[in-house]
PDB file of C-alpha atoms in Angstrom:
ATOM      1  CA  MET A   1     109.630  10.867 -63.976  1.00 43.00           C
ATOM      2  CA  VAL A   2     110.170  13.512 -60.987  1.00 46.00           C
ATOM      3  CA  GLY A   3     107.126  13.505 -58.718  1.00 46.00           C
ATOM      4  CA  ARG A   4     105.541  16.857 -57.757  1.00 47.00           C
ATOM      5  CA  HIS A   5     105.317  17.581 -54.228  1.00 45.00           C
ATOM      6  CA  SER A   6     102.317  20.430 -54.013  1.00 44.00           C
ATOM      7  CA  ARG A   7     102.671  22.310 -50.660  1.00 46.00           C
ATOM      8  CA  THR A   8     100.202  24.368 -49.091  1.00 44.00           C
ATOM      9  CA  ARG A   9     101.642  28.111 -49.092  1.00 47.00           C
ATOM     10  CA  LEU A  10     100.556  29.933 -46.049  1.00 46.00           C
ATOM     11  CA  PHE A  11     100.426  33.717 -46.478  1.00 45.00           C
ATOM     12  CA  SER A  12     102.332  35.306 -43.808  1.00 50.00           C
ATOM     13  CA  SER A  13     102.666  38.530 -45.328  1.00 54.00           C
ATOM     14  CA  PRO A  14     100.126  41.451 -44.560  1.00 57.00           C
ATOM     15  CA  ALA A  15      98.705  41.160 -48.003  1.00 58.00           C
ATOM     16  CA  GLY A  16      98.338  37.511 -47.531  1.00 56.00           C
ATOM     17  CA  ILE A  17      96.548  38.068 -44.508  1.00 58.00           C
ATOM     18  CA  ALA A  18      94.394  40.703 -45.934  1.00 57.00           C
ATOM     19  CA  ALA A  19      93.407  38.553 -48.651  1.00 54.00           C
ATOM     20  CA  THR A  20      92.798  35.515 -46.450  1.00 53.00           C
ATOM     21  CA  ALA A  21      90.523  38.103 -44.186  1.00 55.00           C
ATOM     22  CA  ALA A  22      88.731  39.192 -47.534  1.00 53.00           C
ATOM     23  CA  VAL A  23      88.016  35.478 -48.389  1.00 51.00           C
ATOM     24  CA  GLY A  24      87.152  34.514 -45.037  1.00 55.00           C
ATOM     25  CA  VAL A  25      83.553  35.097 -43.938  1.00 45.00           C
ATOM     26  CA  ALA A  26      82.897  35.507 -40.394  1.00 47.00           C
ATOM     27  CA  LEU A  27      79.120  34.585 -39.681  1.00 45.00           C
ATOM     28  CA  ALA A  28      77.465  35.432 -36.353  1.00 45.00           C
ATOM     29  CA  VAL A  29      74.414  33.432 -35.714  1.00 43.00           C
ATOM     30  CA  GLY A  30      72.716  34.367 -32.722  1.00 44.00           C
ATOM     31  CA  GLY A  31      75.843  35.505 -30.947  1.00 46.00           C
ATOM     32  CA  THR A  32      78.089  32.626 -32.530  1.00 44.00           C
ATOM     33  CA  VAL A  33      81.289  33.682 -34.518  1.00 43.00           C
ATOM     34  CA  GLY A  34      82.896  31.503 -36.977  1.00 44.00           C
ATOM     35  CA  ALA A  35      86.146  31.807 -38.525  1.00 41.00           C
ATOM     36  CA  VAL A  36      87.073  30.151 -41.705  1.00 40.00           C
ATOM     37  CA  SER A  37      90.770  29.634 -43.122  1.00 44.00           C
ATOM     38  CA  LEU A  38      91.361  29.327 -46.657  1.00 40.00           C
ATOM     39  CA  THR A  39      94.103  27.317 -48.022  1.00 42.00           C
ATOM     40  CA  SER A  40      95.560  28.159 -51.518  1.00 42.00           C
ATOM     41  CA  GLY A  41      93.965  25.942 -54.347  1.00 43.00           C
ATOM     42  CA  GLU A  42      91.476  24.558 -51.963  1.00 46.00           C
ATOM     43  CA  ALA A  43      87.378  25.627 -51.494  1.00 47.00           C
ATOM     44  CA  ALA A  44      86.582  27.302 -48.772  1.00 48.00           C
ATOM     45  CA  PRO A  45      85.049  24.876 -46.059  1.00 51.00           C
ATOM     46  CA  GLN A  46      81.728  25.301 -44.549  1.00 54.00           C
ATOM     47  CA  PRO A  47      81.754  27.395 -41.271  1.00 48.00           C
ATOM     48  CA  THR A  48      81.612  25.598 -38.123  1.00 48.00           C
ATOM     49  CA  VAL A  49      80.053  26.937 -35.009  1.00 45.00           C
ATOM     50  CA  ALA A  50      83.079  27.634 -32.706  1.00 46.00           C
ATOM     51  CA  ASP A  51      81.351  28.964 -29.330  1.00 48.00           C
ATOM     52  CA  VAL A  52      77.920  29.727 -28.037  1.00 44.00           C
ATOM     53  CA  PRO A  53      77.475  32.013 -25.270  1.00 48.00           C
ATOM     54  CA  ALA A  54      76.204  31.058 -22.215  1.00 47.00           C
ATOM     55  CA  SER A  55      73.627  33.655 -22.416  1.00 47.00           C
ATOM     56  CA  ALA A  56      72.062  32.593 -25.849  1.00 47.00           C
ATOM     57  CA  PRO A  57      68.635  31.434 -25.091  1.00 48.00           C
ATOM     58  CA  THR A  58      67.724  27.866 -26.040  1.00 48.00           C
ATOM     59  CA  THR A  59      64.641  26.730 -27.319  1.00 47.00           C
ATOM     60  CA  ALA A  60      63.459  22.967 -26.328  1.00 46.00           C
ATOM     61  CA  VAL A  61      61.621  21.159 -28.995  1.00 48.00           C
ATOM     62  CA  THR A  62      59.014  18.669 -27.452  1.00 53.00           C
ATOM     63  CA  PRO A  63      58.360  15.844 -29.560  1.00 53.00           C
ATOM     64  CA  PRO A  64      54.807  15.610 -30.354  1.00 53.00           C
ATOM     65  CA  ALA A  65      53.091  13.336 -27.935  1.00 54.00           C
ATOM     66  CA  SER A  66      51.792  10.011 -29.502  1.00 53.00           C
ATOM     67  CA  PRO A  67      48.243   9.541 -29.314  1.00 51.00           C
ATOM     68  CA  SER A  68      47.180   6.855 -26.795  1.00 50.00           C
ATOM     69  CA  PRO A  69      45.246   3.849 -28.332  1.00 47.00           C
ATOM     70  CA  SER A  70      42.296   4.854 -26.608  1.00 48.00           C
ATOM     71  CA  ALA A  71      42.037   8.498 -27.932  1.00 46.00           C
ATOM     72  CA  SER A  72      42.223   6.894 -31.417  1.00 51.00           C
ATOM     73  CA  VAL A  73      39.321   4.638 -30.972  1.00 53.00           C
ATOM     74  CA  PRO A  74      35.983   6.345 -30.588  1.00 56.00           C
ATOM     75  CA  PRO A  75      33.943   4.898 -27.932  1.00 57.00           C
ATOM     76  CA  SER A  76      31.282   2.506 -28.755  1.00 59.00           C
ATOM     77  CA  PRO A  77      27.703   4.178 -28.166  1.00 57.00           C
ATOM     78  CA  SER A  78      25.460   2.478 -25.554  1.00 60.00           C
ATOM     79  CA  PRO A  79      22.319   1.117 -26.766  1.00 59.00           C
ATOM     80  CA  SER A  80      19.627   3.653 -25.665  1.00 61.00           C
ATOM     81  CA  PRO A  81      16.483   1.880 -23.955  1.00 61.00           C
ATOM     82  CA  THR A  82      13.702   1.235 -25.839  1.00 64.00           C
ATOM     83  CA  VAL A  83      10.634   3.379 -24.888  1.00 60.00           C
ATOM     84  CA  THR A  84       7.250   1.470 -24.936  1.00 62.00           C
ATOM     85  CA  ALA A  85       4.393   3.654 -25.662  1.00 62.00           C
ATOM     86  CA  SER A  86       1.580   3.395 -22.871  1.00 60.00           C
ATOM     87  CA  PRO A  87      -1.938   2.110 -24.012  1.00 59.00           C
ATOM     88  CA  LYS A  88      -4.260   4.432 -24.728  1.00 62.00           C
ATOM     89  CA  ALA A  89      -7.337   4.473 -22.800  1.00 54.00           C
ATOM     90  CA  THR A  90     -10.226   3.693 -24.545  1.00 56.00           C
ATOM     91  CA  ARG A  91     -14.009   4.422 -23.537  1.00 54.00           C
ATOM     92  CA  SER A  92     -16.315   1.624 -23.796  1.00 53.00           C
ATOM     93  CA  GLN A  93     -19.045   3.843 -23.766  1.00 50.00           C
ATOM     94  CA  ALA A  94     -19.608   7.440 -25.032  1.00 48.00           C
ATOM     95  CA  ALA A  95     -19.730  10.582 -22.921  1.00 48.00           C
ATOM     96  CA  SER A  96     -22.969  11.203 -21.318  1.00 46.00           C
ATOM     97  CA  ARG A  97     -22.899  15.008 -20.756  1.00 45.00           C
ATOM     98  CA  SER A  98     -24.941  15.858 -23.273  1.00 53.00           C
ATOM     99  CA  ARG A  99     -27.681  13.208 -22.337  1.00 56.00           C
ATOM    100  CA  PRO A 100     -30.303  13.791 -19.885  1.00 58.00           C
ATOM    101  CA  ARG A 101     -29.698  12.610 -16.600  1.00 59.00           C
ATOM    102  CA  THR A 102     -32.139  10.389 -14.729  1.00 63.00           C
ATOM    103  CA  ALA A 103     -32.516  10.261 -10.986  1.00 64.00           C
ATOM    104  CA  ALA A 104     -31.189   6.973  -9.435  1.00 65.00           C
ATOM    105  CA  PRO A 105     -34.300   5.018  -8.370  1.00 67.00           C
ATOM    106  CA  LYS A 106     -34.746   5.094  -4.512  1.00 72.00           C
ATOM    107  CA  PRO A 107     -34.546   1.697  -2.716  1.00 70.00           C
ATOM    108  CA  ALA A 108     -38.062   0.311  -1.803  1.00 72.00           C
ATOM    109  CA  PRO A 109     -38.643   0.799   2.178  1.00 71.00           C
ATOM    110  CA  THR A 110     -38.773  -2.969   3.537  1.00 70.00           C
ATOM    111  CA  THR A 111     -41.677  -3.653   5.139  1.00 69.00           C
ATOM    112  CA  LYS A 112     -41.723  -5.905   8.169  1.00 70.00           C
ATOM    113  CA  LYS A 113     -43.986  -8.840   7.684  1.00 69.00           C
ATOM    114  CA  PRO A 114     -46.742  -8.961   9.938  1.00 65.00           C
ATOM    115  CA  THR A 115     -46.513 -11.372  12.858  1.00 63.00           C
ATOM    116  CA  PRO A 116     -49.414 -13.815  12.164  1.00 65.00           C
ATOM    117  CA  THR A 117     -52.133 -13.307  14.846  1.00 75.00           C
ATOM    118  CA  ARG A 118     -53.022 -16.170  16.751  1.00 78.00           C
ATOM    119  CA  ASN A 119     -56.728 -16.806  17.458  1.00 92.00           C
ATOM    120  CA  VAL A 120     -58.010 -16.991  20.955  1.00 93.00           C
ATOM    121  CA  VAL A 121     -59.454 -20.580  21.491  1.00 93.00           C
ATOM    122  CA  ASP A 122     -60.335 -20.118  25.122  1.00 94.00           C
ATOM    123  CA  SER A 123     -60.279 -17.460  27.844  1.00 95.00           C
ATOM    124  CA  GLY A 124     -60.980 -16.685  31.393  1.00 95.00           C
ATOM    125  CA  SER A 125     -59.619 -15.463  34.786  1.00 96.00           C
ATOM    126  CA  CYS A 126     -57.891 -17.167  37.575  1.00 94.00           C
ATOM    127  CA  GLY A 127     -55.258 -16.798  40.212  1.00 97.00           C
ATOM    128  CA  ALA A 128     -51.771 -16.516  38.914  1.00 97.00           C
ATOM    129  CA  SER A 129     -48.194 -17.227  40.852  1.00 96.00           C
ATOM    130  CA  PHE A 130     -44.587 -17.612  39.986  1.00 96.00           C
ATOM    131  CA  TYR A 131     -41.863 -19.910  41.068  1.00 94.00           C
ATOM    132  CA  ASP A 132     -37.953 -20.033  40.485  1.00 91.00           C
ATOM    133  CA  GLU A 133     -36.732 -23.056  41.867  1.00 84.00           C
ATOM    134  CA  GLY A 134     -34.350 -24.927  39.364  1.00 69.00           C
ATOM    135  CA  GLN A 135     -35.632 -28.269  38.574  1.00 84.00           C
ATOM    136  CA  LEU A 136     -36.955 -30.510  35.762  1.00 92.00           C
ATOM    137  CA  THR A 137     -40.144 -29.290  34.125  1.00 95.00           C
ATOM    138  CA  ALA A 138     -42.830 -31.867  33.462  1.00 94.00           C
ATOM    139  CA  ASN A 139     -41.827 -31.935  29.868  1.00 94.00           C
ATOM    140  CA  GLY A 140     -38.230 -32.727  30.563  1.00 94.00           C
ATOM    141  CA  GLU A 141     -36.757 -29.445  29.957  1.00 94.00           C
ATOM    142  CA  SER A 142     -34.660 -27.565  32.271  1.00 94.00           C
ATOM    143  CA  PHE A 143     -36.405 -25.040  34.067  1.00 95.00           C
ATOM    144  CA  ASP A 144     -35.138 -21.270  33.393  1.00 96.00           C
ATOM    145  CA  PRO A 145     -36.625 -18.870  35.678  1.00 95.00           C
ATOM    146  CA  SER A 146     -35.741 -16.186  33.067  1.00 95.00           C
ATOM    147  CA  ALA A 147     -37.838 -17.817  30.177  1.00 96.00           C
ATOM    148  CA  MET A 148     -41.167 -16.936  29.448  1.00 98.00           C
ATOM    149  CA  THR A 149     -42.772 -20.263  30.421  1.00 97.00           C
ATOM    150  CA  ALA A 150     -45.542 -21.227  32.660  1.00 97.00           C
ATOM    151  CA  ALA A 151     -47.049 -24.350  34.044  1.00 97.00           C
ATOM    152  CA  HIS A 152     -50.981 -25.257  33.823  1.00 97.00           C
ATOM    153  CA  LYS A 153     -52.853 -28.597  35.002  1.00 95.00           C
ATOM    154  CA  THR A 154     -54.240 -29.503  31.676  1.00 95.00           C
ATOM    155  CA  LEU A 155     -53.247 -27.712  28.934  1.00 97.00           C
ATOM    156  CA  PRO A 156     -51.078 -29.340  26.235  1.00 97.00           C
ATOM    157  CA  PHE A 157     -47.400 -28.616  26.302  1.00 97.00           C
ATOM    158  CA  ASP A 158     -46.191 -25.623  24.041  1.00 97.00           C
ATOM    159  CA  THR A 159     -49.376 -24.221  24.066  1.00 97.00           C
ATOM    160  CA  MET A 160     -49.181 -20.432  24.085  1.00 98.00           C
ATOM    161  CA  VAL A 161     -50.985 -18.155  26.567  1.00 98.00           C
ATOM    162  CA  ARG A 162     -51.393 -14.705  26.956  1.00 98.00           C
ATOM    163  CA  VAL A 163     -51.533 -13.426  30.416  1.00 98.00           C
ATOM    164  CA  THR A 164     -53.077  -9.970  31.116  1.00 98.00           C
ATOM    165  CA  ASN A 165     -52.787  -8.070  34.358  1.00 98.00           C
ATOM    166  CA  PRO A 166     -55.988  -5.882  34.730  1.00 97.00           C
ATOM    167  CA  ALA A 167     -54.876  -3.674  37.428  1.00 95.00           C
ATOM    168  CA  ASN A 168     -52.095  -2.187  34.751  1.00 96.00           C
ATOM    169  CA  GLY A 169     -53.067  -3.722  31.520  1.00 96.00           C
ATOM    170  CA  LYS A 170     -49.600  -5.305  31.131  1.00 97.00           C
ATOM    171  CA  SER A 171     -49.628  -8.630  29.706  1.00 97.00           C
ATOM    172  CA  VAL A 172     -46.980 -11.372  28.453  1.00 98.00           C
ATOM    173  CA  THR A 173     -47.458 -14.265  26.370  1.00 98.00           C
ATOM    174  CA  VAL A 174     -45.780 -17.769  27.914  1.00 98.00           C
ATOM    175  CA  ARG A 175     -45.302 -21.338  26.630  1.00 98.00           C
ATOM    176  CA  ILE A 176     -46.626 -24.105  28.655  1.00 98.00           C
ATOM    177  CA  ASN A 177     -43.833 -26.478  29.608  1.00 96.00           C
ATOM    178  CA  ASP A 178     -44.838 -27.690  33.038  1.00 96.00           C
ATOM    179  CA  ARG A 179     -47.521 -28.844  35.383  1.00 95.00           C
ATOM    180  CA  GLY A 180     -49.198 -26.983  38.352  1.00 93.00           C
ATOM    181  CA  PRO A 181     -50.190 -25.107  40.438  1.00 94.00           C
ATOM    182  CA  PHE A 182     -51.632 -27.684  42.818  1.00 90.00           C
ATOM    183  CA  ILE A 183     -53.016 -24.801  44.972  1.00 91.00           C
ATOM    184  CA  ASP A 184     -57.176 -24.278  44.547  1.00 90.00           C
ATOM    185  CA  GLY A 185     -57.965 -21.152  42.862  1.00 89.00           C
ATOM    186  CA  ARG A 186     -54.897 -20.838  40.564  1.00 94.00           C
ATOM    187  CA  CYS A 187     -54.610 -22.119  37.132  1.00 95.00           C
ATOM    188  CA  LEU A 188     -51.122 -20.728  36.124  1.00 97.00           C
ATOM    189  CA  ASP A 189     -47.619 -20.777  37.793  1.00 96.00           C
ATOM    190  CA  LEU A 190     -45.614 -18.384  36.014  1.00 97.00           C
ATOM    191  CA  SER A 191     -41.966 -18.446  35.888  1.00 97.00           C
ATOM    192  CA  ARG A 192     -40.301 -15.647  37.711  1.00 96.00           C
ATOM    193  CA  ALA A 193     -39.478 -13.516  34.539  1.00 97.00           C
ATOM    194  CA  ALA A 194     -42.785 -13.841  33.161  1.00 97.00           C
ATOM    195  CA  PHE A 195     -44.509 -12.670  36.445  1.00 98.00           C
ATOM    196  CA  ALA A 196     -42.115  -9.710  36.822  1.00 97.00           C
ATOM    197  CA  ALA A 197     -43.379  -8.550  33.207  1.00 97.00           C
ATOM    198  CA  ILE A 198     -46.923  -7.640  34.429  1.00 97.00           C
ATOM    199  CA  ALA A 199     -46.544  -7.250  38.398  1.00 97.00           C
ATOM    200  CA  SER A 200     -44.084  -7.100  41.322  1.00 96.00           C
ATOM    201  CA  VAL A 201     -42.736 -10.261  42.518  1.00 95.00           C
ATOM    202  CA  ASP A 202     -43.254  -8.802  46.046  1.00 95.00           C
ATOM    203  CA  VAL A 203     -46.888  -9.242  45.384  1.00 94.00           C
ATOM    204  CA  GLY A 204     -46.678 -13.088  45.008  1.00 92.00           C
ATOM    205  CA  ALA A 205     -50.027 -13.866  43.587  1.00 95.00           C
ATOM    206  CA  LEU A 206     -52.632 -11.916  41.822  1.00 96.00           C
ATOM    207  CA  THR A 207     -55.904 -12.614  39.728  1.00 97.00           C
ATOM    208  CA  VAL A 208     -55.123 -12.400  36.171  1.00 97.00           C
ATOM    209  CA  LYS A 209     -56.987 -12.541  32.444  1.00 97.00           C
ATOM    210  CA  TYR A 210     -55.584 -15.527  30.163  1.00 97.00           C
ATOM    211  CA  GLU A 211     -56.293 -16.033  26.684  1.00 97.00           C
ATOM    212  CA  VAL A 212     -55.260 -19.337  25.050  1.00 97.00           C
ATOM    213  CA  LEU A 213     -53.680 -18.921  21.624  1.00 96.00           C
ATOM    214  CA  GLY A 214     -54.518 -21.642  18.961  1.00 87.00           C
TER     215      GLY A 214
END
């Protein structure tokens, strides 16, 4: 059997070139020209992009950004603080605006207790002097010239005697804690402070009225 060889025939005549141009389709896509050559007995191949002008604009396609893991997970809401209502003030008593008001009682004035009066058990007149030397008194006390004390010959210790200067009406009450005076005509020897309460110490001695208080 004689083998048959198929050979591609090229049309080199003008008519073949015209037929080839009629069959070939020149596609211009965005300034791109494709040339397609057809061979006898074969289907026309798909056009290929031959050239892309440098002036053709190119569009860069940016791939979509992948979402970050934190963006896909919604943040967990923080718990809001609990608000505790403050206790309401309660009235223990009803309002007294509609009630008649009563005046507050005034404090009663404090009355001083009257000083108990001492009875006069004896009285008389005699000479009185004073002394101011520091020494022990007859009842064992230390003599104090600024205290209201006096010396008497016979009255019991701690007896209270009121001494009055008849010349000016001044009087002082003294306590007997010593013995004396040992001068004729005198029955009382007052402390310096007691004598100065009824007369000037420059006088030295004077006649006084005395009252023994019981």
